[in-house]
Amino acid sequence: MEARAHTGRLDELLHEVRRQMSRGTGADPRPVLDWLGRQIGADVALVGGSGAVETSTARFPRQILPALEPTLARLSGGQMAAVATESGALQVRLEALGPHAPRPVLVVAGTSAPTREAASLVSHAGSLIALLGRAQDADTTFHGYQYKARQLRFAVFSALLAGDLTLARRMTTGAVPALLDAERLRVYLLHCPPEDRDRLAQTYQDGSGYHGTGLMVHCPAFKEHLICLVADGPDDESADGADDFADDPETAHGQGAVLRRLVRDNSPYALGISSPYPLGATAEAYGQALHALAAARHTPERVAAYLGRTPLMPLLPRTEADTWARALLRPLGSTPRATLDITRLAVTFPRSAVARLLDISRNTVSHHLGRVEATLGLDLGDVRTRAALDLAFCLTGGQPPDGGFGPDSGFGPDGGSGAQRGRPVPTLDQLFRTEPAHAWAREFLRPLQDTRGRDLHTTLRAWIDANTDAQRTARHLGLSRNTVRAHLRAAEHLLSRDLLTTGSGIHDLVHALHITGLHPAD
């Protein structure tokens, strides 16, 4: 009968441990100590390797511990396994837990020495507490590994965004991801609930912390975005987005199929897919995926591939455009690289997103932008200024020329004239009056030509005139703010440009509206 009761107690103990392991919030030895105290009629404490009480039953007599410090030290250091002693009127039993010093020690204090069955329960409870501790350590290590793997994946993505393939490989020495051996990649941008990102990244993660021949990267700026870099091979999906991917999630093909399947099976999800790009042009692929995602959110399938359109930049007269861009950026020649990098991001993304992306404060971002505004004499809060500055950065590869630029330039983002070394600096209006620029603008705005589109065209122009303030736009047009935002969402779909989430498509809209408001050169 006693053996059966003892077995029943052990079953209760195992049940408590299983409950602890299933919680998913970390093991807590306190319930085990409380259970043990009730079973043997004593008070129990768990003393850590440093000698401090980690947890105990409510009435454990902590005043006995100072006198036990030498014994606790020997047990913790591995010189002894268990000790029975006295402290005043109390009978005390101490057992070291775990194999590695410094070991935690289980201290049991009662008015009488524990029976053989009670001593057995103490030993079993101690062993299970040790296992709980090791499981907790393993869980902590696992989460630490996942966090570091996530950081490394983002670092690789950041290097690819900067076009620095050498840096990406150097950061991954010893475990270079297969993606870096690919000639081309596509960016799949998955919109999903933020709490799903960890689960998805872990589900398809391989033993090296990567994802086969691809990478899944948490976007720090937009919590609903999971950036998926997928190697593009000769048999991958065609440029129009038709999917030939296989179902094996360990391959790049499988990742494309899995991402599409996730969207099909989860109504809150959406997916934007870029065209294939060389690894050094990851930034362009990411920009395309942003625009495709904006369009995808307005389609029944919630999946969209980027609709390739010729960009404006190569259509501008090369020499004149280069002269214009260098003239604008020349005052930034001595600006620190960090300020330039922040500015390049801030002309496209909201300042709060830039702060999250770079893990700095929003005030720091504003400080750097204030220096640029003072240097250029421009207001970066103005959408047209940001569009012009972004175009200049793109034309110069993001590197301003060295040296100063004299006060006679008279440059403004919407025009102005000046001289540089005796040559006139063209204005942005002059660059935009070319027939190729007009053809590009007409094609860009063509989706807005139907009756509904003309309403959208009016809203878009008013929105830009109101510096992308929806409330001001609504007042000007006599519409509700919700109607304005509905028009903007419809325009995102028609233009295949992101206007509301990151705003990365606003600059093309600004330039197209600017160009169509000019008369082309004869």
PDB file of C-alpha atoms in Angstrom, residues 179 184-189 211 213-216 228-262 264 271-276 303-305:
ATOM      1  CA  LEU A 179      21.807  32.374 -51.856  1.00  0.00           C
ATOM      2  CA  ARG A 184      20.006  36.230 -59.619  1.00  0.00           C
ATOM      3  CA  LEU A 185      17.308  36.463 -57.005  1.00  0.00           C
ATOM      4  CA  ARG A 186      13.723  37.539 -56.594  1.00  0.00           C
ATOM      5  CA  VAL A 187      12.358  39.307 -53.549  1.00  0.00           C
ATOM      6  CA  TYR A 188       9.072  37.946 -52.234  1.00  0.00           C
ATOM      7  CA  LEU A 189       7.535  40.377 -49.757  1.00  0.00           C
ATOM      8  CA  HIS A 211      16.435  28.812 -45.558  1.00  0.00           C
ATOM      9  CA  THR A 213      18.878  28.610 -51.079  1.00  0.00           C
ATOM     10  CA  GLY A 214      16.909  31.571 -49.758  1.00  0.00           C
ATOM     11  CA  LEU A 215      16.539  33.833 -46.744  1.00  0.00           C
ATOM     12  CA  MET A 216      13.559  34.948 -44.700  1.00  0.00           C
ATOM     13  CA  CYS A 228      11.978  36.528 -48.550  1.00  0.00           C
ATOM     14  CA  LEU A 229      15.013  36.420 -50.835  1.00  0.00           C
ATOM     15  CA  VAL A 230      14.721  33.525 -53.276  1.00  0.00           C
ATOM     16  CA  ALA A 231      17.469  32.390 -55.628  1.00  0.00           C
ATOM     17  CA  ASP A 232      16.295  32.562 -59.240  1.00  0.00           C
ATOM     18  CA  GLY A 233      17.464  29.854 -61.626  1.00  0.00           C
ATOM     19  CA  PRO A 234      16.870  28.997 -65.290  1.00  0.00           C
ATOM     20  CA  ASP A 235      13.786  26.961 -64.412  1.00  0.00           C
ATOM     21  CA  ASP A 236      12.243  29.451 -62.015  1.00  0.00           C
ATOM     22  CA  GLU A 237       9.041  31.361 -62.585  1.00  0.00           C
ATOM     23  CA  SER A 238       8.770  33.510 -65.659  1.00  0.00           C
ATOM     24  CA  ALA A 239       8.795  37.269 -65.655  1.00  0.00           C
ATOM     25  CA  ASP A 240       5.022  37.461 -65.720  1.00  0.00           C
ATOM     26  CA  GLY A 241       4.848  35.725 -62.356  1.00  0.00           C
ATOM     27  CA  ALA A 242       3.707  32.259 -63.480  1.00  0.00           C
ATOM     28  CA  ASP A 243       4.812  29.842 -60.786  1.00  0.00           C
ATOM     29  CA  ASP A 244       6.767  26.727 -61.714  1.00  0.00           C
ATOM     30  CA  PHE A 245       7.971  26.111 -58.161  1.00  0.00           C
ATOM     31  CA  ALA A 246       8.076  22.605 -56.761  1.00  0.00           C
ATOM     32  CA  ASP A 247       6.613  21.754 -53.360  1.00  0.00           C
ATOM     33  CA  ASP A 248       9.891  21.037 -51.566  1.00  0.00           C
ATOM     34  CA  PRO A 249      10.220  23.818 -48.942  1.00  0.00           C
ATOM     35  CA  GLU A 250      13.951  23.217 -48.636  1.00  0.00           C
ATOM     36  CA  THR A 251      14.617  24.633 -52.097  1.00  0.00           C
ATOM     37  CA  ALA A 252      14.187  28.047 -53.639  1.00  0.00           C
ATOM     38  CA  HIS A 253      11.473  26.579 -55.837  1.00  0.00           C
ATOM     39  CA  GLY A 254       9.707  25.244 -52.759  1.00  0.00           C
ATOM     40  CA  GLN A 255       9.905  28.597 -51.003  1.00  0.00           C
ATOM     41  CA  GLY A 256       8.022  30.286 -53.820  1.00  0.00           C
ATOM     42  CA  ALA A 257       5.350  27.593 -53.760  1.00  0.00           C
ATOM     43  CA  VAL A 258       5.123  27.651 -49.969  1.00  0.00           C
ATOM     44  CA  LEU A 259       4.727  31.430 -49.881  1.00  0.00           C
ATOM     45  CA  ARG A 260       1.939  31.310 -52.450  1.00  0.00           C
ATOM     46  CA  ARG A 261       0.264  28.489 -50.532  1.00  0.00           C
ATOM     47  CA  LEU A 262       0.498  30.462 -47.287  1.00  0.00           C
ATOM     48  CA  ARG A 264      -3.945  31.076 -50.397  1.00  0.00           C
ATOM     49  CA  LEU A 271       2.485  38.601 -51.417  1.00  0.00           C
ATOM     50  CA  GLY A 272       4.412  40.891 -53.758  1.00  0.00           C
ATOM     51  CA  ILE A 273       7.010  39.398 -56.117  1.00  0.00           C
ATOM     52  CA  SER A 274       9.835  41.210 -57.889  1.00  0.00           C
ATOM     53  CA  SER A 275      11.398  40.486 -61.248  1.00  0.00           C
ATOM     54  CA  PRO A 276      14.690  38.551 -61.169  1.00  0.00           C
ATOM     55  CA  VAL A 303      -0.581  37.789 -54.924  1.00  0.00           C
ATOM     56  CA  ALA A 304       0.976  40.057 -57.530  1.00  0.00           C
ATOM     57  CA  ALA A 305       4.189  40.086 -59.514  1.00  0.00           C
TER      58      ALA A 305
END
